[in-house]
Coordinates of C-alpha atoms in Angstrom, one line a residue:
X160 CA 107.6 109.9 92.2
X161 CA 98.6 107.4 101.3
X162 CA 95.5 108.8 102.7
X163 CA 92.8 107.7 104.7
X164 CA 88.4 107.5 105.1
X165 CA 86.9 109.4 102.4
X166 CA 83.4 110.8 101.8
X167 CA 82.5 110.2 97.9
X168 CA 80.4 113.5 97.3
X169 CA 83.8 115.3 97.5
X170 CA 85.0 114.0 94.7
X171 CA 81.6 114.3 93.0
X172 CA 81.4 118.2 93.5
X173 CA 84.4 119.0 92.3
X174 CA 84.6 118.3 88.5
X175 CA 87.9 118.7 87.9
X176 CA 88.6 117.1 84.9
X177 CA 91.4 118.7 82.5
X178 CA 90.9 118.4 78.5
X179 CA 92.7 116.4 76.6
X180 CA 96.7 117.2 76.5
X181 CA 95.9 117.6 72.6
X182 CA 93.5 117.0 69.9
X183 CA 96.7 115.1 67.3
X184 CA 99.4 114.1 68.5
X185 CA 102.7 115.9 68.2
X186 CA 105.8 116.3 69.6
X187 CA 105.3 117.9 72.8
X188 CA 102.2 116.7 73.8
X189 CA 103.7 112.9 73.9
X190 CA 106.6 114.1 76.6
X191 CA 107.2 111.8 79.1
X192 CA 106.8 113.1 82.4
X193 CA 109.0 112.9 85.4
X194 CA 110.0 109.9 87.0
X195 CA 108.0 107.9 84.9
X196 CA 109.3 104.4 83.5
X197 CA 107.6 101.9 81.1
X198 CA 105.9 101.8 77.5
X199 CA 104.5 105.1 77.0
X200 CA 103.4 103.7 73.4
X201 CA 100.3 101.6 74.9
X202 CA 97.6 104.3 74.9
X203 CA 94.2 103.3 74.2
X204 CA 92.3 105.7 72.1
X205 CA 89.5 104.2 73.9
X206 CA 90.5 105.4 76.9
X207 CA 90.9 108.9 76.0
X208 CA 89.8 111.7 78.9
X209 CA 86.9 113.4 78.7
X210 CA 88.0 117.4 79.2
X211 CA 86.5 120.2 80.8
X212 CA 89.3 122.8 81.4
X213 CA 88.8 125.8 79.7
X214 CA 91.4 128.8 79.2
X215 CA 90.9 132.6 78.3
X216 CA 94.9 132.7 77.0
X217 CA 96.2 130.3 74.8
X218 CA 97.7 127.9 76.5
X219 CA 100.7 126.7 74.1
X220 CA 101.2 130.5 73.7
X221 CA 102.5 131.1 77.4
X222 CA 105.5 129.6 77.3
X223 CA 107.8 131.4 74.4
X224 CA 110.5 128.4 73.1
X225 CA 110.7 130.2 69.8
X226 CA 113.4 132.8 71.4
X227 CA 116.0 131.2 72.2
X228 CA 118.6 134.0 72.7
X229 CA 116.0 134.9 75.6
X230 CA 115.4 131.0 76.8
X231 CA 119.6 130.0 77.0
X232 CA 120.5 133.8 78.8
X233 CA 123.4 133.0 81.3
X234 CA 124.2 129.3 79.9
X235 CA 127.6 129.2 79.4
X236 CA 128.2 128.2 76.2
X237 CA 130.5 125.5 77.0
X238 CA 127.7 124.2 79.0
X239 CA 124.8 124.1 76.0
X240 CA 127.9 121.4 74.1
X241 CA 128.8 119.5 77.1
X242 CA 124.7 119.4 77.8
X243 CA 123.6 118.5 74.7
X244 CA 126.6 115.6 74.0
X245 CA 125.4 113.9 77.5
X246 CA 122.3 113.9 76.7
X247 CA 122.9 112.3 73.0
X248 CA 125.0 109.5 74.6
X249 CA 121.8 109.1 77.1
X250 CA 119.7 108.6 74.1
X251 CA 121.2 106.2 72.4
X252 CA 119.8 102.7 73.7
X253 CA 122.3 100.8 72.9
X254 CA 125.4 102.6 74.7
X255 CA 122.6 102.9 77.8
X256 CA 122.5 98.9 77.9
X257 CA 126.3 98.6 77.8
X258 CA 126.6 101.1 80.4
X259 CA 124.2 99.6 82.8
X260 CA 125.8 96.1 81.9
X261 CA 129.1 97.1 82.7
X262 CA 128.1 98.9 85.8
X263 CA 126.3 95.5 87.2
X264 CA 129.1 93.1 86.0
X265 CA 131.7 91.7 88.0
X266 CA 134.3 94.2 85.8
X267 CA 133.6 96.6 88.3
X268 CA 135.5 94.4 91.3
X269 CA 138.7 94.7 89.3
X270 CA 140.3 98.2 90.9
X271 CA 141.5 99.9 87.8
X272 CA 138.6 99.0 85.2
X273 CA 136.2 100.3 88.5
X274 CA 138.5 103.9 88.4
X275 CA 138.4 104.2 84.7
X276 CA 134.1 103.5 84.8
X277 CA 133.8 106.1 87.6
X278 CA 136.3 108.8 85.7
X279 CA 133.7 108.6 82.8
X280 CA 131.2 108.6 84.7
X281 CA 132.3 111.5 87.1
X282 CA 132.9 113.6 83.6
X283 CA 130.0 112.8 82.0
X284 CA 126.3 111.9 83.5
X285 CA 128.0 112.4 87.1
X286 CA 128.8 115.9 85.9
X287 CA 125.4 116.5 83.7
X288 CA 122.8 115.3 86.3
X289 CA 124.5 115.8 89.9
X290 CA 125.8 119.2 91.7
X291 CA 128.6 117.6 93.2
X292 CA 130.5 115.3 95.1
X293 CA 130.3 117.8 98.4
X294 CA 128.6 121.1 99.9
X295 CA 131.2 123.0 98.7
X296 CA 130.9 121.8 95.1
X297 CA 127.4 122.2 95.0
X298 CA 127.2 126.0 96.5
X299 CA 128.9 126.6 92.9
X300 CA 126.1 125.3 91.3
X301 CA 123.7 127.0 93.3
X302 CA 125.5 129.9 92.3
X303 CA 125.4 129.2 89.2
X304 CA 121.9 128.4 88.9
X305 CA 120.8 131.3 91.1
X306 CA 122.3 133.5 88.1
X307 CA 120.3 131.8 85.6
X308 CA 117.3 132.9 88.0
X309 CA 116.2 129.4 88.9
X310 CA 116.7 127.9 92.9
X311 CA 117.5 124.4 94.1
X312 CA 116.3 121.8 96.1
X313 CA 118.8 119.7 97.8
X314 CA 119.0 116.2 97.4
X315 CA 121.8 114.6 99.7
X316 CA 122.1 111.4 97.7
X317 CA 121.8 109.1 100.7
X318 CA 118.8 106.6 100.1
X319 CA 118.1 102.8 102.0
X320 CA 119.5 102.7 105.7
X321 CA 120.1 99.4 107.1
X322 CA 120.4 100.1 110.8
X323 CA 120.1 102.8 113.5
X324 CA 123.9 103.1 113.1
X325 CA 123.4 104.5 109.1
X326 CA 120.0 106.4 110.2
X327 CA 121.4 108.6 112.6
X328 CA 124.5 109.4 110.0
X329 CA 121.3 110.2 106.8
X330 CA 120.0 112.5 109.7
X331 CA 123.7 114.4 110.2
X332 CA 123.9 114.8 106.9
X333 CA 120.6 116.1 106.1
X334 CA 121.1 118.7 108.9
X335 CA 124.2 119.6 107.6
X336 CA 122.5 120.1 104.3
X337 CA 119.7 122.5 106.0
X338 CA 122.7 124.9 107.6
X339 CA 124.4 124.7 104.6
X340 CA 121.8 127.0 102.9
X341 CA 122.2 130.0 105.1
X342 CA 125.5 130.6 103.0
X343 CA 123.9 130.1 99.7
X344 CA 123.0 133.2 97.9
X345 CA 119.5 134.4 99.4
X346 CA 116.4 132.8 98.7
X347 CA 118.5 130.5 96.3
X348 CA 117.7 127.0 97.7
X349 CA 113.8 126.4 97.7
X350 CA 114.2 123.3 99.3
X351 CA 116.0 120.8 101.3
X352 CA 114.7 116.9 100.0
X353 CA 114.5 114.5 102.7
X354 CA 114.0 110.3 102.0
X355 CA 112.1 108.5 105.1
X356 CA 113.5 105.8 104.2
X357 CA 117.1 107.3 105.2
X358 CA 116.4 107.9 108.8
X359 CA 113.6 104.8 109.6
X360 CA 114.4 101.6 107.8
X361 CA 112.4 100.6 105.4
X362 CA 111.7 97.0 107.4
X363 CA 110.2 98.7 109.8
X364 CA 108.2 101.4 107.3
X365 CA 106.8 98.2 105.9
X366 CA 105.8 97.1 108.8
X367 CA 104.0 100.1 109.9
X368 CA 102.2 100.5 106.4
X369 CA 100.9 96.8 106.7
X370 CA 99.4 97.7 110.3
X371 CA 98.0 101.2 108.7
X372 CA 96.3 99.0 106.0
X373 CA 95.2 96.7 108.8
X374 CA 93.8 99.4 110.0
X375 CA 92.1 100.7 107.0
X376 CA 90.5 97.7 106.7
X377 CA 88.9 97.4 110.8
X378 CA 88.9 101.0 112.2
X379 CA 88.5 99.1 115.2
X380 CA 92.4 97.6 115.2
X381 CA 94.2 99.2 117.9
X382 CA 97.8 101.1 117.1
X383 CA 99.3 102.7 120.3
X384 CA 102.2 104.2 118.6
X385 CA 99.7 106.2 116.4
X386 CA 100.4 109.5 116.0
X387 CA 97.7 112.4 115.1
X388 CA 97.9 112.6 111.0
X389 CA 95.7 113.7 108.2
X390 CA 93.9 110.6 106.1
X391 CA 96.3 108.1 104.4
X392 CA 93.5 106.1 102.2
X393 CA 91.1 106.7 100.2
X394 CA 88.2 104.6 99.3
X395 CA 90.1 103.8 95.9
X396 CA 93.7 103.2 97.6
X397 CA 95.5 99.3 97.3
X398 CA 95.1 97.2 100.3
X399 CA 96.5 93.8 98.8
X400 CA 100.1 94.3 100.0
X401 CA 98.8 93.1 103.1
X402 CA 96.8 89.7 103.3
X403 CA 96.3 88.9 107.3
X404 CA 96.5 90.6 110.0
X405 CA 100.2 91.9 111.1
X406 CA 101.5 91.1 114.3
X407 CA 102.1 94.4 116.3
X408 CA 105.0 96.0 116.4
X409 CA 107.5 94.8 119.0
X410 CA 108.8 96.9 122.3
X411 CA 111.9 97.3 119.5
X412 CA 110.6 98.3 116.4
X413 CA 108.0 100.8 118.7
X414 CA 111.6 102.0 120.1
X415 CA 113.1 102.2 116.8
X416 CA 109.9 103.9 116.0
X417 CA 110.3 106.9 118.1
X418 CA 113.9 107.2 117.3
X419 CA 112.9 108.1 113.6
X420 CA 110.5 110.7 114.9
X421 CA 113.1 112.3 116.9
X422 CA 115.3 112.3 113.7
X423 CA 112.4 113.6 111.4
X424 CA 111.9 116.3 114.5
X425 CA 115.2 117.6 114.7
X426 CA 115.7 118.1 110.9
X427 CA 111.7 120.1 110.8
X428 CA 113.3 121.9 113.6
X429 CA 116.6 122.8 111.9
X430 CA 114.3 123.6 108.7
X431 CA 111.9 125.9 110.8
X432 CA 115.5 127.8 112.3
X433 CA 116.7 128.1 108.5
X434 CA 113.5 128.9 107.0
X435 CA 114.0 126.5 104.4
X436 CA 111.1 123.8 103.9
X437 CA 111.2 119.9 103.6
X438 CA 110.5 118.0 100.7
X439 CA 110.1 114.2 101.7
X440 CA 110.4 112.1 98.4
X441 CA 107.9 109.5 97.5
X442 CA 108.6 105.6 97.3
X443 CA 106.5 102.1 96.2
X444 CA 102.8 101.4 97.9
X445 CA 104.3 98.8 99.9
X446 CA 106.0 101.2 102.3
X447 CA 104.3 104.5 100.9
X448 CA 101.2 104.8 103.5
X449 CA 104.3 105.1 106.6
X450 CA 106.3 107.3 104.3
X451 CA 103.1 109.6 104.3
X452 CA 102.4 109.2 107.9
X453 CA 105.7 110.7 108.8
X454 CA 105.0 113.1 106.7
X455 CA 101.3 114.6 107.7
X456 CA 102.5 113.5 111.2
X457 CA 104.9 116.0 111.3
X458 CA 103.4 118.7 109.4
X459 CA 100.9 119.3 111.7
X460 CA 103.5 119.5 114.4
X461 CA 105.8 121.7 111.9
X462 CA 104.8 124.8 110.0
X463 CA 105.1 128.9 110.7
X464 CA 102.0 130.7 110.6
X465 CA 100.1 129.6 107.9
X466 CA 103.4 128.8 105.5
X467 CA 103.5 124.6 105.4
X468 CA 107.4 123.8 106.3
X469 CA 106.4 119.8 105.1
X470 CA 105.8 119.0 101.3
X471 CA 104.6 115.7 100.8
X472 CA 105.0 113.7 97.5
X473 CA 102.0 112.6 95.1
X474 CA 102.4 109.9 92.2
X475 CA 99.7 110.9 89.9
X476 CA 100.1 107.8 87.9
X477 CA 98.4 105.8 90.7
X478 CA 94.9 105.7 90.4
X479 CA 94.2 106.9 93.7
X480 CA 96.2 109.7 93.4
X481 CA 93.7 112.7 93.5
X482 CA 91.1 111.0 95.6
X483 CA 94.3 110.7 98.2
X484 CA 95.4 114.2 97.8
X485 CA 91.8 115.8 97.9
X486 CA 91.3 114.6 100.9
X487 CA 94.5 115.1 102.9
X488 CA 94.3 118.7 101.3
X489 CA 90.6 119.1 102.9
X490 CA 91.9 117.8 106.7
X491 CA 94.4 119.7 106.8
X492 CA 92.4 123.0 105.8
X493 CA 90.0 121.8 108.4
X494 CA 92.4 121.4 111.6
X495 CA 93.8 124.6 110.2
X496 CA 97.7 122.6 109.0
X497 CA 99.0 124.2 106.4
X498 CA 99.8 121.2 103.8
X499 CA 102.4 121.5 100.7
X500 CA 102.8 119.0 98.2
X501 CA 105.0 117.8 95.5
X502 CA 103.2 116.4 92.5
X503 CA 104.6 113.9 90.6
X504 CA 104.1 111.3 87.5
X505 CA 105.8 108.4 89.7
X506 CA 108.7 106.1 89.6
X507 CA 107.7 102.6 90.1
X508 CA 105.3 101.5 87.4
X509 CA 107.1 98.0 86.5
X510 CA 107.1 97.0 90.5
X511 CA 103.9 98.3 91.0
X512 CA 102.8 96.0 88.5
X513 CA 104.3 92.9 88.7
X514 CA 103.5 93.2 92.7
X515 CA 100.2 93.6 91.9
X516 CA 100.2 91.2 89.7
X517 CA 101.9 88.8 91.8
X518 CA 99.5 89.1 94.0
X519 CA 96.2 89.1 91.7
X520 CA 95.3 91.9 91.6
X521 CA 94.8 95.0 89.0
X522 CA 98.0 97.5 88.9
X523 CA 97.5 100.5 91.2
X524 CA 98.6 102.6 87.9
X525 CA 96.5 103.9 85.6
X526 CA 96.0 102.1 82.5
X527 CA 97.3 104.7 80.0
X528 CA 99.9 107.5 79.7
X529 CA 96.7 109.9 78.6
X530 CA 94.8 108.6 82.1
X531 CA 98.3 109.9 84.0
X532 CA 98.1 113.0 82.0
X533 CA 94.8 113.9 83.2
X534 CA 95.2 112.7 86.6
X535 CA 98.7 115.0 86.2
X536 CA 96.4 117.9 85.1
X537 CA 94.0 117.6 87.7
X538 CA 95.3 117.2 90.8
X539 CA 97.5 120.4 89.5
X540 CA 94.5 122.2 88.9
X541 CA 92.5 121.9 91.8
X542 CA 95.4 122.7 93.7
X543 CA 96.1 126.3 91.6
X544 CA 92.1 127.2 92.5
X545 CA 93.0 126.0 95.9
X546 CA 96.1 128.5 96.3
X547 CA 93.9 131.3 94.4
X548 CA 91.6 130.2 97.3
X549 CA 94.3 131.0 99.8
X550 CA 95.1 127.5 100.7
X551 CA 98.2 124.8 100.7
X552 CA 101.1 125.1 98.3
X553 CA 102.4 123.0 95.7
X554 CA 105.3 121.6 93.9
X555 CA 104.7 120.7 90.2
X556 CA 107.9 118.7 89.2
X557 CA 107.0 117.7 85.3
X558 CA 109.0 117.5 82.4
X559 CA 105.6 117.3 80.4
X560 CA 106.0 120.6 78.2
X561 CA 101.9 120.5 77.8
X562 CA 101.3 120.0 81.6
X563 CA 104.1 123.1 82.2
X564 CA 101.7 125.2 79.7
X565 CA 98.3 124.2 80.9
X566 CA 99.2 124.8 85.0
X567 CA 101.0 127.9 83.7
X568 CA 98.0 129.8 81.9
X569 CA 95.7 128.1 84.6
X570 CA 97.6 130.4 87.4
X571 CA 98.0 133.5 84.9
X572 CA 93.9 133.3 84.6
X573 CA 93.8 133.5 88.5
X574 CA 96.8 135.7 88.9
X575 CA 99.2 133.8 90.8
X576 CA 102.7 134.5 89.5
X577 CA 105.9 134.7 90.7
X578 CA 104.5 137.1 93.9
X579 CA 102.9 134.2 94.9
X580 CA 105.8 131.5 96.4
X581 CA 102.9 128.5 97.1
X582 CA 103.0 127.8 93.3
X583 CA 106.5 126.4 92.3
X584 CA 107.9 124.4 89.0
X585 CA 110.5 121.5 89.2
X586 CA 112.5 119.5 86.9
X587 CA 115.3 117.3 87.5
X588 CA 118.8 119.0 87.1
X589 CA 120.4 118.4 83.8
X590 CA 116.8 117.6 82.1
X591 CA 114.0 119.5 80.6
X592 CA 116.1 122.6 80.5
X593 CA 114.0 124.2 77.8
X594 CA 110.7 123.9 80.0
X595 CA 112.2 125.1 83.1
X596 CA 113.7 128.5 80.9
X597 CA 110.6 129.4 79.7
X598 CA 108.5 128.7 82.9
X599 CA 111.2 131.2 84.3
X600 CA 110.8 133.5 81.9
X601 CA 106.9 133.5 82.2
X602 CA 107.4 134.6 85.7
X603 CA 107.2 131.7 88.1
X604 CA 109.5 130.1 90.2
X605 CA 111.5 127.2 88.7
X606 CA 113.6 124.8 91.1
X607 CA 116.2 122.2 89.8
X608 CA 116.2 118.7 91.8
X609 CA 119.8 118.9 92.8
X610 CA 121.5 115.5 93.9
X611 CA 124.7 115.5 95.7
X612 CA 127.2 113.2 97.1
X613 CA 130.2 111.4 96.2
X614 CA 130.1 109.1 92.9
X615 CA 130.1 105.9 94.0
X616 CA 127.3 107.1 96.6
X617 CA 125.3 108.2 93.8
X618 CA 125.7 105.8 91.0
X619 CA 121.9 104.0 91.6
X620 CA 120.5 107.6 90.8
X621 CA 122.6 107.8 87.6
X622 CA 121.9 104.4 86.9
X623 CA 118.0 104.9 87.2
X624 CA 118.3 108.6 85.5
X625 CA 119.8 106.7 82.2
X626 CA 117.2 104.2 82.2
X627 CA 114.3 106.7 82.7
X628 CA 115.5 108.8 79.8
X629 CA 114.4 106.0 77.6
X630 CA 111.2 107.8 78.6
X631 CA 112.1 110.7 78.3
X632 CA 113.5 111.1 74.8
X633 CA 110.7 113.6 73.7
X634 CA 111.9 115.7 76.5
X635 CA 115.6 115.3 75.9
X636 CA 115.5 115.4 71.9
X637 CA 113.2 118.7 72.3
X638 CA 115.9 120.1 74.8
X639 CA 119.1 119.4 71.9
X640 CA 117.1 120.9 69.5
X641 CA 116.6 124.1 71.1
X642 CA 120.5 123.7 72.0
X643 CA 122.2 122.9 68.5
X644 CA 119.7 126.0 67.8
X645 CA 120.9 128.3 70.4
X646 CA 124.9 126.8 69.8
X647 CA 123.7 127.7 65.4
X648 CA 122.8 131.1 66.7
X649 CA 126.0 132.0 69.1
X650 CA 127.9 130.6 65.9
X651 CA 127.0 132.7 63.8
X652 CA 127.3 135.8 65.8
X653 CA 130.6 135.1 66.6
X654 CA 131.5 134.7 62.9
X655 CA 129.7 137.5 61.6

């Protein structure tokens, strides 16, 4: 949910480490954050982070839950019961299992169990956690959305491509996504989201990243089809994945190569013309360090003025995470690119660390859900002081209601708000609803992760949304509550 040569001291001078999330444990401060998959329950209070951070407002004061007239304004009743029923089913273990069994088994061949699944599907989690099937059922959820005062980033739900053939098509369709927006309500889409690994395959994006580790390891290795880009390691990042020296890349993959640059150009281009800017999505360290070569690549090639137009994507439960981000954040400032980022908690934590494993070597992810936390809070806050500063933009996509609260009174100490657009909030759409309210009704700008495409197309993100909401259950059982609260309330007004 990749960087490169790294001087130590950085790191050293900048001390910033965020308190702990909480002093006892409750509720809130043991949300699972986005993305994030795995046993949350092994935390070693051994391990706990030592905590500088310190606040002149109350943090868990900042963002008002206790209102929730104020928090649901503009939800459609009918859409606080179908809400919080999905998100009961998705909570309930068992029926999760049955429904990823089903989807996986050979049932699905037979046409008319298949049809029944997807109707289900399509009227349920389909419904809850995508915008629709097509651009024209998703500019009513935009709509929609933009009503409730929170903006959009748009997700085509188009993922692996196999061939040059189904690149080019992820490219038309991401283009089509960008012109799309200009007849969206202003200012309502905050984003268009992009996947590398939809217009380059990723064969050949592992191939690059093996010859960029290569390269990490002997500066002095040779890569022609290089382009200029900000660091991609850091001291601390994982090398392993690759074991010998790679073979270069042959007259077709360097062909193949170029192609995906000219895709990645002509959708910054048609992002620049829209004034709409790119998210690229993150994926695993085994083809992550190309993923964020396209990425810094391009940014420096791509921005207006001194707005970034390229967001690249941070998984703060690796252990390099902040050392990685520091230091792309610094080269960039220095060759004067204006760099955004999305921040996330990561997606990959059981392949990360059977890979590693595999392999023998220690998992790239930290050891502890606190140890993500802090790494969370502190990449988050040294990039708050560094927009304060003037400098780079960031996405902070968390379901984590104590991360929400701590970034939050961080930027109301150094008065960014809602004037200032470099600081934005994300959450998935259909999840965390209570968090994104109140960071709206704080004053900053809250963006729902909007995947679209047809049902079948999408089913892998619904499949992977169920299983991370095993994860997510603080979140999801905090959102019902405030729900079945709001739902009491309307009740009783109408009965009065």
């Amino acid at each position: 949910m990749a960087n490169k040569v790294f001087c130590p001291k950085l790191l050293k001078n900048l001390g910033f480490h965020v308190r702990r999330l909480n002093s006892a444990p409750s509720p809130l401060s043991a949300v699972p954050p986005l993305n994030f998959t795995g046993d949350f329950n092994a935390v070693e209070p051994a391990q706990q982070i030592n905590t500088t951070l310190h606040h002149h407002h109350d943090h868990h004061n900042v963002i008002n839950f206790d209102d929730v007239k104020e928090l649901f304004y503009g939800v459609p009743t009918t859409k606080l019961i179908r809400s919080s029923m999905t998100l009961q089913m998705a909570a309930i273990d068992p029926m999760v299992d049955l429904g990823m069994w089903v989807m996986n088994s050979k049932l699905m061949e037979m046409p008319i169990f298949r049809e029944v699944m997807l109707g289900f599907v399509k009227n349920t989690f389909y419904e809850h956690f995508c915008a629709g099937k097509d651009l024209t059922e998703v500019r009513r959820t935009i709509t929609n959305l933009s009503d409730s005062g929170l903006k959009a980033m748009l997700d085509y739900g188009v993922e692996h491509a196999t061939d040059n053939e189904s690149c080019e098509q992820s490219t038309t369709a991401f283009i089509q996504t960008i012109e799309s927006t200009k007849s969206l309500p202003e200012s309502s889409a905050s984003f268009v989201v992009a996947k590398i690994t939809a217009i380059c395959t990723p064969r050949l994006l592992k191939r690059m990243s093996d010859l960029l580790r290569w390269e990490q390891k002997d500066p002095s290795f040779n890569l022609p089809w290089k382009r200029e880009s900000l660091p991609l390691f850091a001291e601390s990042s994982p090398v392993y994945h690759t074991c010998s020296k790679p073979e270069p890349l042959t007259v077709e993959e360097e062909r193949d190569l170029q192609l995906a640059h000219e895709r990645l150009g002509k959708i910054c281009e048609k992002c620049l013309e829209h004034e709409v800017p790119l998210l690229i999505d993150a994926e695993d360290t085994t083809i992550q360090p190309a993923i964020d070569y396209f990425a810094y690549s391009a940014a420096i090639k791509y921005h207006k003025h001194d707005q970034p137009l390229i967001f690249g994507t941070i998984q703060a439960y690796l252990k390099d995470a902040m050392e990685r981000m520091v230091i792309a954040k610094k080269a960039a400032e220095k060759m004067g690119v204006p760099m955004g980022f999305k921040l996330v908690r990561g997606a990959y934590m059981c392949s990360e660390k059977e890979l590693a494993s595999t392999l023998g070597f220690k998992s790239p992810i930290h050891d502890s859900i606190e140890q993500t936390h802090a790494c969370f809070n502190s990449c988050a806050e040294f990039m708050i002081e560094e927009i304060a500063n003037g400098s780079g933009a960031v996405v902070l996509a968390t379901h984590n209601i104590e991360s929400g609260k701590l970034a939050a009174t961080k930027a109301i100490d150094l008065g960014i708000k809602n004037e200032r657009q470099n600081l934005q909030f994300a959450q998935l759409y259909g999840m965390a609803d209570g968090l994104s309210f109140g960071l709206r009704n704080a004053g900053f700008q809250v963006s729902k992760y909007l995947p679209f495409g047809p049902v079948e197309q999408i089913m892998h993100y619904l499949m992977r949304r169920a299983e991370e909401n095993r994860g997510m259950l603080s979140t999801s059982a905090f959102d019902r509550q405030l729900m079945r609260k709001e739902l009491s309330r309307r009740f009783e007004v109408a009965t009065s």
